[in-house]
XYZ file of C-alpha atoms in Angstrom:
327
model
C 3.399 3.368 -8.904
C 2.433 1.542 -5.186
C 1.678 -1.808 -5.942
C 3.374 -3.532 -3.569
C 2.267 -5.477 -0.300
C 2.851 -3.716 2.595
C 5.273 -5.226 5.754
C 1.373 -4.755 8.054
C -0.038 -7.486 5.424
C 3.261 -9.711 5.109
C 3.730 -10.444 8.921
C 2.296 -13.369 10.041
C 2.335 -15.284 6.520
C 4.478 -17.613 3.714
C 5.305 -18.326 0.398
C 3.527 -20.475 -2.445
C 5.093 -21.672 -5.254
C 4.452 -19.318 -8.434
C 2.686 -22.140 -10.194
C 0.465 -22.593 -6.531
C 0.011 -19.051 -6.686
C -1.127 -18.714 -10.034
C -3.451 -21.338 -9.282
C -5.135 -19.471 -6.498
C -5.422 -16.380 -8.423
C -7.030 -18.511 -11.743
C -9.905 -19.514 -9.729
C -10.970 -15.710 -9.347
C -9.761 -14.054 -12.025
C -12.905 -13.361 -14.247
C -14.364 -11.791 -11.009
C -11.272 -9.652 -10.637
C -11.364 -8.868 -13.908
C -14.655 -7.665 -13.732
C -14.603 -5.604 -10.399
C -11.373 -4.076 -12.433
C -13.723 -3.254 -15.325
C -16.338 -1.832 -12.674
C -13.649 -0.023 -11.265
C -12.151 1.497 -14.399
C -15.681 2.626 -15.387
C -16.191 4.785 -11.954
C -14.123 7.848 -13.065
C -15.217 7.496 -16.511
C -18.189 10.215 -16.200
C -16.385 12.266 -14.000
C -16.304 15.698 -15.213
C -12.780 17.768 -15.109
C -11.988 20.888 -13.400
C -12.837 23.644 -16.112
C -9.353 25.138 -15.258
C -7.634 22.451 -15.523
C -9.069 21.838 -18.947
C -8.213 24.314 -20.301
C -4.314 23.336 -19.416
C -5.028 20.506 -21.904
C -2.709 20.861 -25.156
C -4.602 18.542 -27.737
C -5.133 18.717 -31.477
C -6.423 16.829 -34.175
C -3.215 14.565 -33.769
C -3.490 13.760 -30.134
C -2.592 14.690 -26.817
C 0.404 16.180 -25.311
C 1.440 14.536 -21.591
C 2.385 18.083 -20.567
C 5.852 18.307 -18.249
C 6.418 21.966 -19.535
C 4.042 23.507 -16.494
C 5.807 24.620 -13.353
C 4.855 21.763 -10.676
C 2.709 23.493 -7.366
C 4.806 24.331 -4.362
C 1.616 22.790 -2.212
C 0.035 20.077 -2.566
C -2.827 18.337 -0.440
C -2.934 14.544 -1.083
C -5.459 11.440 -0.284
C -4.884 8.354 -1.390
C -6.774 5.732 -0.858
C -5.049 1.870 -1.263
C -6.436 -1.310 -1.550
C -5.271 -4.513 -2.107
C -7.676 -7.316 -2.455
C -5.158 -10.054 -1.826
C -5.162 -14.254 -1.710
C -1.455 -16.123 -1.172
C 0.887 -17.222 1.406
C 2.701 -15.773 3.690
C 5.688 -16.638 6.271
C 6.991 -14.720 9.508
C 10.125 -15.702 11.088
C 11.796 -14.353 14.246
C 14.920 -15.400 16.350
C 11.933 -17.313 18.226
C 9.521 -19.061 15.831
C 8.210 -18.930 12.254
C 4.367 -19.103 10.585
C 2.991 -19.917 7.812
C -0.595 -18.893 7.260
C -3.050 -18.915 3.740
C -4.305 -15.000 3.709
C -7.866 -13.668 1.551
C -8.964 -10.514 2.054
C -8.779 -6.644 1.843
C -6.760 -4.384 2.534
C -7.044 -0.946 3.150
C -5.051 2.557 3.586
C -6.064 5.689 3.257
C -3.078 8.616 4.036
C -3.093 12.380 3.979
C 0.125 14.270 2.356
C 0.387 17.638 1.836
C 3.607 19.707 0.854
C 4.789 23.050 1.389
C 7.790 23.418 -0.147
C 10.326 21.957 1.919
C 7.962 21.032 4.298
C 6.096 17.319 3.916
C 3.391 16.417 6.448
C 2.194 12.689 6.608
C -1.044 11.686 8.113
C -1.891 7.576 8.537
C -5.756 7.656 8.520
C -7.105 4.359 8.237
C -5.211 0.870 7.700
C -7.512 -2.182 8.039
C -8.084 -5.766 6.885
C -11.195 -6.975 6.038
C -11.692 -11.762 5.160
C -13.974 -11.916 2.280
C -17.720 -11.440 2.960
C -19.742 -14.792 3.342
C -22.352 -14.785 0.509
C -25.473 -16.055 2.214
C -24.544 -16.052 5.943
C -26.124 -13.925 8.773
C -25.055 -10.818 10.151
C -23.628 -12.269 13.529
C -20.864 -14.491 11.021
C -19.577 -11.731 8.839
C -15.781 -11.363 9.285
C -14.832 -7.912 11.552
C -12.868 -5.498 9.757
C -9.852 -5.497 11.559
C -7.247 -2.541 12.278
C -3.654 -2.754 11.320
C -2.597 0.009 12.759
C -4.429 3.119 14.877
C -4.801 6.512 12.739
C -1.301 8.486 13.583
C -1.226 11.726 14.442
C 0.847 14.174 11.306
C 4.092 13.354 10.775
C 6.142 16.366 9.573
C 9.528 16.359 7.584
C 11.408 19.095 6.360
C 14.457 19.606 4.310
C 18.180 20.588 5.956
C 19.940 20.812 2.520
C 19.804 18.552 0.859
C 18.673 16.172 3.609
C 15.047 15.318 4.408
C 14.909 14.830 8.380
C 11.615 13.841 10.774
C 10.403 16.306 13.141
C 12.960 16.036 16.420
C 9.851 16.197 18.542
C 9.017 12.239 18.322
C 12.821 11.984 19.679
C 14.161 8.371 19.112
C 11.415 7.394 16.218
C 11.955 10.660 14.551
C 16.129 9.875 14.369
C 15.634 6.505 13.715
C 13.422 7.307 10.333
C 14.969 10.268 9.190
C 18.059 7.777 9.171
C 16.088 5.291 7.440
C 14.224 7.362 4.627
C 17.052 9.563 3.982
C 18.642 7.808 1.348
C 15.220 7.704 -0.733
C 12.522 10.275 0.615
C 13.315 12.504 -2.929
C 12.022 9.007 -4.452
C 9.475 8.401 -2.194
C 7.688 12.325 -3.099
C 8.037 11.298 -7.130
C 6.022 8.081 -6.522
C 3.191 9.732 -4.064
C 3.055 13.033 -6.516
C 4.303 15.218 -4.064
C 7.394 15.364 -6.570
C 7.133 15.477 -10.636
C 8.918 12.455 -12.309
C 11.965 13.629 -14.481
C 11.634 11.314 -17.096
C 8.126 11.574 -19.169
C 6.410 10.560 -22.201
C 8.353 13.959 -24.175
C 6.419 15.823 -26.771
C 4.697 12.705 -28.871
C 1.009 13.406 -29.422
C -0.845 10.469 -28.428
C -4.155 9.157 -30.137
C -6.769 6.171 -28.875
C -4.849 3.170 -29.816
C -1.039 4.401 -29.745
C 1.043 1.949 -27.929
C 4.475 2.037 -26.159
C 6.383 0.043 -23.927
C 8.435 1.894 -21.069
C 11.668 -0.362 -19.819
C 15.083 -0.389 -19.286
C 16.145 3.516 -18.112
C 12.820 4.577 -19.065
C 11.347 2.702 -16.425
C 11.130 5.433 -14.178
C 8.565 6.873 -15.486
C 5.960 4.833 -14.360
C 7.837 2.421 -11.236
C 10.232 4.665 -9.096
C 13.447 3.099 -6.848
C 16.241 0.531 -8.142
C 13.796 -1.610 -10.759
C 13.967 -3.628 -13.800
C 11.453 -4.900 -16.138
C 9.282 -3.918 -18.849
C 5.812 -2.372 -19.380
C 3.549 -2.341 -21.822
C 0.858 0.014 -22.033
C -1.793 1.423 -24.877
C -3.769 4.647 -24.651
C -7.852 3.980 -24.264
C -9.333 6.837 -23.091
C -9.282 10.729 -21.816
C -11.247 10.332 -18.275
C -11.183 12.405 -14.827
C -9.309 11.517 -11.881
C -11.537 14.072 -9.171
C -11.329 16.382 -11.592
C -7.905 16.092 -12.842
C -8.056 15.028 -16.425
C -5.521 11.652 -17.175
C -4.996 9.921 -19.828
C -5.976 6.076 -19.388
C -3.470 3.581 -20.470
C -3.857 -0.057 -20.281
C -1.180 -1.925 -18.525
C 0.659 -5.428 -19.230
C 4.221 -6.711 -18.327
C 6.794 -7.306 -15.095
C 9.115 -5.748 -13.087
C 11.048 -6.068 -9.928
C 12.742 -3.820 -7.558
C 14.906 -3.201 -3.817
C 13.936 -1.678 -1.090
C 11.035 -0.074 -2.083
C 9.359 2.164 1.026
C 6.700 4.140 2.655
C 6.321 7.218 5.143
C 6.174 4.730 8.197
C 9.952 3.239 7.212
C 8.831 -0.601 5.865
C 11.601 -1.583 3.364
C 10.244 -3.963 0.561
C 11.731 -6.493 -1.574
C 8.829 -7.131 -4.952
C 8.815 -8.863 -7.900
C 5.747 -7.934 -9.511
C 3.926 -9.505 -12.446
C 0.780 -7.233 -14.033
C -1.715 -9.678 -15.797
C -4.106 -7.152 -16.617
C -4.374 -3.569 -15.369
C -4.745 0.663 -15.941
C -2.923 3.429 -15.091
C -4.827 7.523 -15.230
C -1.895 9.301 -16.009
C -2.171 13.309 -15.903
C -2.377 15.103 -18.607
C -0.904 18.358 -17.292
C 1.805 17.240 -14.982
C 4.008 14.354 -14.596
C 2.122 12.300 -11.651
C 0.438 8.895 -11.911
C -2.797 9.546 -10.244
C -4.993 6.325 -10.335
C -3.908 2.433 -10.768
C -6.389 -0.236 -10.807
C -4.151 -3.678 -11.548
C -4.738 -7.536 -11.295
C -0.937 -8.947 -10.564
C 0.930 -11.771 -9.071
C 3.109 -10.294 -5.828
C 6.173 -11.899 -4.652
C 7.576 -9.763 -1.506
C 10.156 -9.897 1.047
C 10.897 -7.701 4.251
C 12.646 -7.108 7.480
C 15.774 -9.690 8.026
C 19.175 -8.458 9.638
C 18.296 -10.089 12.783
C 15.166 -8.579 12.964
C 11.336 -9.954 11.848
C 11.472 -11.296 8.232
C 8.020 -11.607 6.035
C 7.943 -12.973 2.910
C 4.759 -14.047 0.995
C 3.810 -15.083 -2.786
C -0.163 -13.610 -3.771
C -2.388 -12.916 -6.152
C -3.163 -8.932 -6.017
C -5.726 -6.967 -6.801
C -4.926 -3.265 -6.629
C -6.257 -0.415 -6.893
C -4.910 3.548 -6.044
C -6.639 6.889 -6.123
C -4.928 9.978 -5.724
C -7.436 12.863 -4.720
C -4.924 15.277 -5.813
C -5.067 19.325 -5.640
C -3.002 22.265 -4.853
C -3.997 24.657 -1.614
C -1.930 27.590 -2.902
C -0.419 29.635 -5.760
C-alpha cells in the first residue's frame, strides 16, 4: 500500500496534536466518505479483460486469490495517486523553521516499466491544488501548482543482488543507488512490479468473509518495517482497468519506518485507516487500487538536513493501470 504523504507535500508545513487533527477530519468526514463511495463505484461497472477473466479460480464455495501463476517478466504500470489532505505541517533546518496549515489535493502520476532485471521510472505529473472556492469567479479560483517537473526516464538495473541507478546521471545516480539499494526489492513489491511473498493462501473467500491481517502477515498489505493490524471484509468482485480484483473494506492502523519511493524520499509514518477499500488482484499477489480515509502522522528528513513532519486527515486514492507487455 502507498498511503504516505510525500516529502514534497511536507516541505514548509507543521504538526498538530492528534485531537486537533481528528477535529479537522470530523468536519469533512461526511463529504470524504461520500467521495470514497463514489470512487469505489467507478470500477464496479468496468468489465474484466476476457483473457484475465478466464484465469479466475472461482467455485460455488468462493474465489481463491491466486499466487500459483508465473509472475510476468515484462510489465507496464501507470499509477495515479491523489492525496486530499487537511492538516498542519512543520519544516526545520539549521537556518529557520516554519509551520503552516495545508488544505488541498496532491496529484502524482508515474509510469513504471519492468523487463526482467531492468526497471524504468518516469515522473509524469506532480501537482498541488488548493480547494475550489464555491461560487467564486474563475479569476479567484486557486491555481494548480507544479511541485516537480515531469522527469525523463530513470533506469535501474540489477547487478548480482544489487539494484543500481543508471550511471549516466553521475553523482545523483550514485547517491540514489546507495539510498535505495537496501530497500529496492521492497519498493518493487509495493509498486506491483514484483509479487508479494505473503498472500491469502488457498482459502476460498465468499462475500462477507472477514480477515484480520497483523503481525507476520502484515506484509500482505504493507511493505517494509511495519507494525499494526488491519481488518478486512470481502465485499465484491470488480475490475480495475480490466483486471479482475476482489474488493475488501478495510479499517485499522499501522506504522512503519523509512518508507520510500523511487525519488529517494524516506518517511516514518503512523497511519489510522478510518474507512476505505482495497482492490486486490485475483490473478497475481498485487494490490491495484486503494481508496481510504486516513489520519496520518509523518516525519521525513533530518540528519543535519531539512526535516519535515506533520499530521493531517488524508483521503487517499491510488489507481494502478497494470498490464503485461510481453510473454
